[in-house]
PDB file of C-alpha atoms in Angstrom:
ATOM      1  CA  GLY A  25    -183.337   0.250-152.192  1.00 57.00           C
ATOM      2  CA  ALA A  26    -186.280   2.025-149.380  1.00 84.00           C
ATOM      3  CA  GLY A  27    -189.212  -0.297-149.492  1.00 94.00           C
ATOM      4  CA  VAL A  28    -192.499   1.644-148.018  1.00 97.00           C
ATOM      5  CA  SER A  29    -191.933   3.471-144.575  1.00 97.00           C
ATOM      6  CA  GLN A  30    -195.062   4.565-142.129  1.00 98.00           C
ATOM      7  CA  THR A  31    -194.826   6.678-139.529  1.00 97.00           C
ATOM      8  CA  PRO A  32    -195.835   7.084-136.625  1.00 97.00           C
ATOM      9  CA  SER A  33    -195.630   3.418-136.328  1.00 96.00           C
ATOM     10  CA  ASN A  34    -197.745   3.186-133.009  1.00 97.00           C
ATOM     11  CA  LYS A  35    -199.971   5.833-132.150  1.00 97.00           C
ATOM     12  CA  VAL A  36    -202.237   6.182-129.342  1.00 98.00           C
ATOM     13  CA  THR A  37    -205.029   8.898-128.837  1.00 97.00           C
ATOM     14  CA  GLU A  38    -208.868   9.080-127.671  1.00 97.00           C
ATOM     15  CA  LYS A  39    -212.008   8.739-128.332  1.00 97.00           C
ATOM     16  CA  GLY A  40    -213.257  12.551-130.336  1.00 97.00           C
ATOM     17  CA  LYS A  41    -209.136  13.252-131.111  1.00 98.00           C
ATOM     18  CA  TYR A  42    -207.844  13.860-134.925  1.00 98.00           C
ATOM     19  CA  VAL A  43    -204.859  11.788-135.669  1.00 98.00           C
ATOM     20  CA  GLU A  44    -202.837  11.704-138.586  1.00 98.00           C
ATOM     21  CA  LEU A  45    -200.517   8.033-140.293  1.00 98.00           C
ATOM     22  CA  ARG A  46    -198.658   9.437-143.026  1.00 98.00           C
ATOM     23  CA  CYS A  47    -196.744   7.159-145.239  1.00 98.00           C
ATOM     24  CA  ASP A  48    -194.008   6.617-147.935  1.00 98.00           C
ATOM     25  CA  PRO A  49    -194.237   4.984-151.436  1.00 97.00           C
ATOM     26  CA  ILE A  50    -191.292   3.646-152.768  1.00 96.00           C
ATOM     27  CA  SER A  51    -189.828   6.260-154.715  1.00 95.00           C
ATOM     28  CA  GLY A  52    -190.965   5.885-158.723  1.00 92.00           C
ATOM     29  CA  HIS A  53    -194.419   3.919-157.683  1.00 93.00           C
ATOM     30  CA  THR A  54    -197.575   6.312-159.122  1.00 92.00           C
ATOM     31  CA  ALA A  55    -199.928   3.942-156.836  1.00 92.00           C
ATOM     32  CA  LEU A  56    -200.548   4.142-153.122  1.00 95.00           C
ATOM     33  CA  TYR A  57    -202.607   1.938-151.667  1.00 95.00           C
ATOM     34  CA  TRP A  58    -204.647   2.410-147.693  1.00 97.00           C
ATOM     35  CA  TYR A  59    -205.369  -1.065-146.531  1.00 96.00           C
ATOM     36  CA  ARG A  60    -206.893  -1.327-142.618  1.00 96.00           C
ATOM     37  CA  GLN A  61    -205.824  -4.657-140.800  1.00 95.00           C
ATOM     38  CA  SER A  62    -207.833  -5.314-137.546  1.00 93.00           C
ATOM     39  CA  LEU A  63    -206.603  -8.329-135.115  1.00 90.00           C
ATOM     40  CA  GLY A  64    -207.391 -11.763-137.126  1.00 88.00           C
ATOM     41  CA  GLN A  65    -208.549 -10.013-140.408  1.00 90.00           C
ATOM     42  CA  GLY A  66    -206.296  -9.710-143.639  1.00 91.00           C
ATOM     43  CA  PRO A  67    -205.885  -6.248-144.246  1.00 92.00           C
ATOM     44  CA  GLU A  68    -209.192  -4.424-145.798  1.00 92.00           C
ATOM     45  CA  PHE A  69    -208.778  -1.942-148.315  1.00 91.00           C
ATOM     46  CA  LEU A  70    -209.655   1.381-148.382  1.00 95.00           C
ATOM     47  CA  ILE A  71    -208.729   4.369-150.343  1.00 95.00           C
ATOM     48  CA  TYR A  72    -206.103   3.211-153.496  1.00 92.00           C
ATOM     49  CA  PHE A  73    -204.587   6.312-155.662  1.00 93.00           C
ATOM     50  CA  GLN A  74    -202.779   6.971-158.821  1.00 91.00           C
ATOM     51  CA  GLY A  75    -200.500  10.079-159.409  1.00 91.00           C
ATOM     52  CA  THR A  76    -202.228  12.491-156.795  1.00 93.00           C
ATOM     53  CA  GLY A  77    -205.331  12.067-157.515  1.00 91.00           C
ATOM     54  CA  ALA A  78    -207.532   9.611-155.236  1.00 90.00           C
ATOM     55  CA  ALA A  79    -208.943   6.338-157.769  1.00 87.00           C
ATOM     56  CA  ASP A  80    -210.526   4.125-156.090  1.00 89.00           C
ATOM     57  CA  ASP A  81    -212.039   5.006-152.346  1.00 92.00           C
ATOM     58  CA  SER A  82    -215.049   3.105-152.158  1.00 90.00           C
ATOM     59  CA  GLY A  83    -213.469   1.541-149.184  1.00 92.00           C
ATOM     60  CA  LEU A  84    -212.974   4.294-146.292  1.00 95.00           C
ATOM     61  CA  PRO A  85    -215.659   3.596-143.930  1.00 94.00           C
ATOM     62  CA  ASN A  86    -217.446   7.134-143.935  1.00 94.00           C
ATOM     63  CA  ASP A  87    -216.774  10.348-143.841  1.00 95.00           C
ATOM     64  CA  ARG A  88    -214.444  10.476-140.775  1.00 97.00           C
ATOM     65  CA  PHE A  89    -211.707   9.213-142.900  1.00 97.00           C
ATOM     66  CA  PHE A  90    -210.212  11.025-145.244  1.00 96.00           C
ATOM     67  CA  ALA A  91    -206.535  10.805-147.037  1.00 97.00           C
ATOM     68  CA  VAL A  92    -205.061  13.449-149.472  1.00 97.00           C
ATOM     69  CA  ARG A  93    -201.389  12.810-151.850  1.00 96.00           C
ATOM     70  CA  PRO A  94    -201.003  16.435-152.903  1.00 95.00           C
ATOM     71  CA  GLU A  95    -197.869  16.051-155.112  1.00 94.00           C
ATOM     72  CA  GLY A  96    -198.260  12.265-155.542  1.00 92.00           C
ATOM     73  CA  SER A  97    -195.515  10.859-152.965  1.00 95.00           C
ATOM     74  CA  VAL A  98    -196.087  11.022-149.927  1.00 97.00           C
ATOM     75  CA  SER A  99    -199.959  10.855-148.137  1.00 98.00           C
ATOM     76  CA  THR A 100    -201.529  11.013-145.297  1.00 98.00           C
ATOM     77  CA  LEU A 101    -204.241   9.184-143.796  1.00 98.00           C
ATOM     78  CA  LYS A 102    -206.346  11.955-141.711  1.00 98.00           C
ATOM     79  CA  ILE A 103    -208.662  10.618-139.558  1.00 98.00           C
ATOM     80  CA  GLN A 104    -210.878  13.145-137.613  1.00 97.00           C
ATOM     81  CA  ARG A 105    -213.167  12.316-134.575  1.00 97.00           C
ATOM     82  CA  THR A 106    -211.623   9.390-134.103  1.00 98.00           C
ATOM     83  CA  GLU A 107    -214.002   6.240-132.422  1.00 97.00           C
ATOM     84  CA  ARG A 108    -213.081   2.928-130.270  1.00 96.00           C
ATOM     85  CA  GLY A 109    -213.611   1.264-132.957  1.00 96.00           C
ATOM     86  CA  ASP A 110    -210.819   3.016-135.473  1.00 97.00           C
ATOM     87  CA  SER A 111    -208.154   1.078-133.712  1.00 97.00           C
ATOM     88  CA  ALA A 112    -206.642  -1.159-136.245  1.00 97.00           C
ATOM     89  CA  VAL A 113    -202.993  -1.494-138.152  1.00 97.00           C
ATOM     90  CA  TYR A 114    -203.590   0.828-140.964  1.00 98.00           C
ATOM     91  CA  LEU A 115    -200.476   0.145-144.204  1.00 97.00           C
ATOM     92  CA  CYS A 116    -199.826   1.645-146.943  1.00 97.00           C
ATOM     93  CA  ALA A 117    -198.273  -0.216-149.872  1.00 95.00           C
ATOM     94  CA  SER A 118    -196.979   1.606-153.509  1.00 94.00           C
ATOM     95  CA  SER A 119    -196.893  -0.432-157.099  1.00 91.00           C
ATOM     96  CA  PRO A 120    -195.124   0.984-159.865  1.00 89.00           C
ATOM     97  CA  GLY A 121    -198.497   1.586-161.701  1.00 84.00           C
ATOM     98  CA  THR A 122    -197.401   1.539-164.909  1.00 81.00           C
ATOM     99  CA  GLY A 123    -200.674  -0.031-166.566  1.00 74.00           C
ATOM    100  CA  VAL A 124    -198.489  -2.989-167.079  1.00 76.00           C
ATOM    101  CA  PRO A 125    -199.398  -6.600-164.868  1.00 74.00           C
ATOM    102  CA  PRO A 126    -199.241  -7.748-162.153  1.00 80.00           C
ATOM    103  CA  ASP A 127    -198.871  -4.785-160.878  1.00 81.00           C
ATOM    104  CA  THR A 128    -197.464  -5.872-157.662  1.00 86.00           C
ATOM    105  CA  GLN A 129    -197.486  -3.802-154.397  1.00 89.00           C
ATOM    106  CA  TYR A 130    -195.324  -3.719-151.683  1.00 92.00           C
ATOM    107  CA  PHE A 131    -195.969  -3.005-147.784  1.00 95.00           C
ATOM    108  CA  GLY A 132    -194.742  -0.392-146.070  1.00 96.00           C
ATOM    109  CA  PRO A 133    -194.935  -2.222-141.521  1.00 95.00           C
ATOM    110  CA  GLY A 134    -197.784  -0.618-140.981  1.00 97.00           C
ATOM    111  CA  THR A 135    -199.289   2.290-138.047  1.00 97.00           C
ATOM    112  CA  ARG A 136    -200.604   1.050-134.668  1.00 97.00           C
ATOM    113  CA  LEU A 137    -203.571   3.514-133.868  1.00 97.00           C
ATOM    114  CA  THR A 138    -205.347   2.979-130.047  1.00 97.00           C
ATOM    115  CA  VAL A 139    -208.368   4.698-129.382  1.00 97.00           C
ATOM    116  CA  LEU A 140    -208.794   5.396-125.889  1.00 96.00           C
TER     117      LEU A 140
ATOM    118  CA  LEU B 224    -212.646  -9.528-157.651  1.00 52.00           C
ATOM    119  CA  ALA B 225    -212.757 -13.562-157.443  1.00 57.00           C
ATOM    120  CA  LYS B 226    -212.879 -15.532-154.055  1.00 82.00           C
ATOM    121  CA  THR B 227    -210.229 -17.723-152.606  1.00 91.00           C
ATOM    122  CA  THR B 228    -210.340 -20.288-150.132  1.00 92.00           C
ATOM    123  CA  GLN B 229    -206.950 -21.330-147.589  1.00 95.00           C
ATOM    124  CA  PRO B 230    -207.450 -23.621-144.746  1.00 96.00           C
ATOM    125  CA  ILE B 231    -206.998 -21.410-141.588  1.00 95.00           C
ATOM    126  CA  SER B 232    -203.733 -23.516-140.153  1.00 97.00           C
ATOM    127  CA  MET B 233    -200.868 -25.547-140.500  1.00 97.00           C
ATOM    128  CA  ASP B 234    -198.457 -27.641-138.595  1.00 97.00           C
ATOM    129  CA  SER B 235    -194.693 -27.787-139.200  1.00 97.00           C
ATOM    130  CA  TYR B 236    -191.771 -29.452-138.158  1.00 97.00           C
ATOM    131  CA  GLU B 237    -188.625 -27.613-139.121  1.00 97.00           C
ATOM    132  CA  GLY B 238    -186.750 -28.355-142.200  1.00 97.00           C
ATOM    133  CA  GLN B 239    -189.985 -30.481-144.020  1.00 97.00           C
ATOM    134  CA  GLU B 240    -191.680 -29.460-147.301  1.00 97.00           C
ATOM    135  CA  VAL B 241    -195.135 -26.986-146.490  1.00 98.00           C
ATOM    136  CA  ASN B 242    -197.269 -26.959-149.439  1.00 98.00           C
ATOM    137  CA  ILE B 243    -200.464 -24.712-149.339  1.00 97.00           C
ATOM    138  CA  THR B 244    -202.782 -24.811-151.629  1.00 96.00           C
ATOM    139  CA  CYS B 245    -205.213 -22.162-152.545  1.00 95.00           C
ATOM    140  CA  SER B 246    -208.826 -22.177-154.222  1.00 95.00           C
ATOM    141  CA  HIS B 247    -209.851 -19.902-156.455  1.00 92.00           C
ATOM    142  CA  ASN B 248    -212.751 -21.563-158.934  1.00 92.00           C
ATOM    143  CA  ASN B 249    -213.606 -17.971-160.238  1.00 88.00           C
ATOM    144  CA  ILE B 250    -210.351 -16.682-161.327  1.00 89.00           C
ATOM    145  CA  ALA B 251    -210.292 -14.519-164.519  1.00 86.00           C
ATOM    146  CA  THR B 252    -208.522 -14.893-168.029  1.00 87.00           C
ATOM    147  CA  ASN B 253    -205.955 -12.267-166.532  1.00 84.00           C
ATOM    148  CA  ASP B 254    -205.946 -12.600-163.221  1.00 87.00           C
ATOM    149  CA  TYR B 255    -202.223 -13.488-161.351  1.00 90.00           C
ATOM    150  CA  ILE B 256    -201.631 -15.411-158.201  1.00 92.00           C
ATOM    151  CA  THR B 257    -199.824 -13.381-155.795  1.00 92.00           C
ATOM    152  CA  TRP B 258    -198.406 -14.703-152.566  1.00 95.00           C
ATOM    153  CA  TYR B 259    -198.186 -12.946-148.936  1.00 95.00           C
ATOM    154  CA  GLN B 260    -196.172 -13.596-145.982  1.00 97.00           C
ATOM    155  CA  GLN B 261    -197.040 -11.632-142.659  1.00 96.00           C
ATOM    156  CA  PHE B 262    -195.712 -11.667-139.588  1.00 94.00           C
ATOM    157  CA  PRO B 263    -196.959 -10.597-136.236  1.00 89.00           C
ATOM    158  CA  SER B 264    -196.991  -6.168-136.261  1.00 85.00           C
ATOM    159  CA  GLN B 265    -195.346  -5.970-139.955  1.00 90.00           C
ATOM    160  CA  GLY B 266    -197.239  -5.730-143.018  1.00 93.00           C
ATOM    161  CA  PRO B 267    -197.790  -8.025-145.850  1.00 94.00           C
ATOM    162  CA  ARG B 268    -194.040  -9.154-147.217  1.00 94.00           C
ATOM    163  CA  PHE B 269    -194.664 -10.387-151.126  1.00 92.00           C
ATOM    164  CA  ILE B 270    -193.149 -14.239-151.694  1.00 95.00           C
ATOM    165  CA  ILE B 271    -194.303 -14.943-155.042  1.00 95.00           C
ATOM    166  CA  GLN B 272    -196.056 -14.299-158.275  1.00 92.00           C
ATOM    167  CA  GLY B 273    -197.273 -16.327-160.865  1.00 93.00           C
ATOM    168  CA  TYR B 274    -199.724 -16.679-163.935  1.00 93.00           C
ATOM    169  CA  LYS B 275    -199.527 -20.424-165.348  1.00 92.00           C
ATOM    170  CA  THR B 276    -197.519 -23.570-164.705  1.00 91.00           C
ATOM    171  CA  LYS B 277    -194.224 -23.536-162.503  1.00 96.00           C
ATOM    172  CA  VAL B 278    -192.606 -20.064-160.710  1.00 96.00           C
ATOM    173  CA  THR B 279    -189.892 -20.160-158.021  1.00 96.00           C
ATOM    174  CA  ASN B 280    -187.631 -18.320-156.933  1.00 95.00           C
ATOM    175  CA  GLU B 281    -184.641 -18.411-153.640  1.00 93.00           C
ATOM    176  CA  VAL B 282    -187.752 -18.821-151.051  1.00 92.00           C
ATOM    177  CA  ALA B 283    -190.701 -20.409-152.632  1.00 97.00           C
ATOM    178  CA  SER B 284    -192.481 -22.248-155.142  1.00 97.00           C
ATOM    179  CA  LEU B 285    -195.853 -22.278-156.925  1.00 98.00           C
ATOM    180  CA  PHE B 286    -197.707 -24.761-158.706  1.00 97.00           C
ATOM    181  CA  ILE B 287    -200.801 -23.856-161.029  1.00 97.00           C
ATOM    182  CA  PRO B 288    -202.139 -25.681-162.535  1.00 96.00           C
ATOM    183  CA  ALA B 289    -203.920 -25.887-166.812  1.00 96.00           C
ATOM    184  CA  ASP B 290    -207.250 -25.060-165.117  1.00 95.00           C
ATOM    185  CA  ARG B 291    -205.774 -22.451-162.760  1.00 95.00           C
ATOM    186  CA  LYS B 292    -208.681 -22.898-160.348  1.00 95.00           C
ATOM    187  CA  SER B 293    -205.942 -23.983-157.434  1.00 95.00           C
ATOM    188  CA  SER B 294    -202.699 -22.382-156.436  1.00 96.00           C
ATOM    189  CA  THR B 295    -200.831 -24.532-154.392  1.00 97.00           C
ATOM    190  CA  LEU B 296    -197.246 -22.799-152.119  1.00 98.00           C
ATOM    191  CA  SER B 297    -194.314 -24.190-151.852  1.00 98.00           C
ATOM    192  CA  LEU B 298    -192.066 -23.902-149.288  1.00 97.00           C
ATOM    193  CA  PRO B 299    -188.971 -26.389-148.742  1.00 94.00           C
ATOM    194  CA  ARG B 300    -187.373 -27.294-145.329  1.00 93.00           C
ATOM    195  CA  VAL B 301    -189.669 -24.620-143.421  1.00 97.00           C
ATOM    196  CA  SER B 302    -187.210 -22.968-140.534  1.00 96.00           C
ATOM    197  CA  LEU B 303    -188.925 -21.300-137.349  1.00 97.00           C
ATOM    198  CA  SER B 304    -188.338 -18.123-138.407  1.00 95.00           C
ATOM    199  CA  ASP B 305    -191.211 -19.396-141.577  1.00 96.00           C
ATOM    200  CA  THR B 306    -193.489 -19.444-138.381  1.00 97.00           C
ATOM    201  CA  ALA B 307    -196.072 -16.400-140.649  1.00 97.00           C
ATOM    202  CA  VAL B 308    -199.925 -15.839-141.594  1.00 97.00           C
ATOM    203  CA  TYR B 309    -199.914 -16.576-145.867  1.00 97.00           C
ATOM    204  CA  TYR B 310    -202.373 -14.935-148.015  1.00 95.00           C
ATOM    205  CA  CYS B 311    -203.029 -16.269-150.881  1.00 94.00           C
ATOM    206  CA  LEU B 312    -204.099 -13.537-153.546  1.00 90.00           C
ATOM    207  CA  VAL B 313    -205.625 -13.237-157.540  1.00 88.00           C
ATOM    208  CA  GLY B 314    -206.356 -10.624-159.871  1.00 81.00           C
ATOM    209  CA  LEU B 315    -203.376  -7.357-160.099  1.00 66.00           C
ATOM    210  CA  ASN B 316    -204.843  -7.970-163.455  1.00 62.00           C
ATOM    211  CA  SER B 317    -204.335  -4.640-164.990  1.00 61.00           C
ATOM    212  CA  GLY B 318    -202.430  -1.226-164.491  1.00 56.00           C
ATOM    213  CA  TYR B 319    -204.853  -1.301-160.876  1.00 62.00           C
ATOM    214  CA  SER B 320    -206.859  -3.345-159.063  1.00 67.00           C
ATOM    215  CA  THR B 321    -207.002  -3.584-155.145  1.00 73.00           C
ATOM    216  CA  LEU B 322    -206.320  -6.955-153.849  1.00 79.00           C
ATOM    217  CA  THR B 323    -208.563  -8.362-151.285  1.00 80.00           C
ATOM    218  CA  PHE B 324    -207.600 -10.587-148.614  1.00 84.00           C
ATOM    219  CA  GLY B 325    -208.504 -13.157-146.700  1.00 83.00           C
ATOM    220  CA  LYS B 326    -208.066 -15.023-143.413  1.00 84.00           C
ATOM    221  CA  GLY B 327    -205.103 -15.849-144.709  1.00 94.00           C
ATOM    222  CA  THR B 328    -203.385 -19.687-143.639  1.00 97.00           C
ATOM    223  CA  MET B 329    -201.308 -19.082-140.097  1.00 97.00           C
ATOM    224  CA  LEU B 330    -197.984 -21.714-140.517  1.00 98.00           C
ATOM    225  CA  LEU B 331    -197.022 -22.799-137.737  1.00 97.00           C
ATOM    226  CA  VAL B 332    -193.512 -24.560-137.003  1.00 97.00           C
ATOM    227  CA  SER B 333    -191.925 -26.393-134.180  1.00 97.00           C
ATOM    228  CA  PRO B 334    -188.352 -27.562-133.585  1.00 95.00           C
TER     229      PRO B 334
END
């Protein structure tokens, strides 16, 4: 079946602008995760959704970052007043979220964000 | 979350078997061990997962000793296309678990 998809694949914006990044999880997966990956580093956790609610947003770096998942499927990561330091690859992952371990996460291809 | 330690890089040649060992001394009783592969400009791809002893799939084998403080990913007869970063992670011991990635192991396969 279809995997996790993310759009756009690349996004270039100017400092101070607002951006939205979209994630379509695997159909039927109730858990959805956002990660951020800087060059040469492993992915870093940002936020986790179980259904429509953000169950853990402890990884969001500051209040400029916000994510929603209004219908429990597609999620949007929103970044306000972008800064050059926000440049990174933003990865989305989904998992079945059934409560039965292991809850294996499957990743999308990522969105490369460049803030000029 | 259990911390993992793996080599920063490894070199190999086509056709060889590659073994990447990961240490996870503080693994919890219910933690699973999962390995991901990542190519440049792509998201991490799930390779294999296990809890104890040995797991094998069409891509790799995972060896886990009885004390579970380490694990070894074995890639048989690597090809150039296996050049990638390999991440070892522990967790997923409940219905939800964030993953803590390290820097992974950069495997370079040469002709």
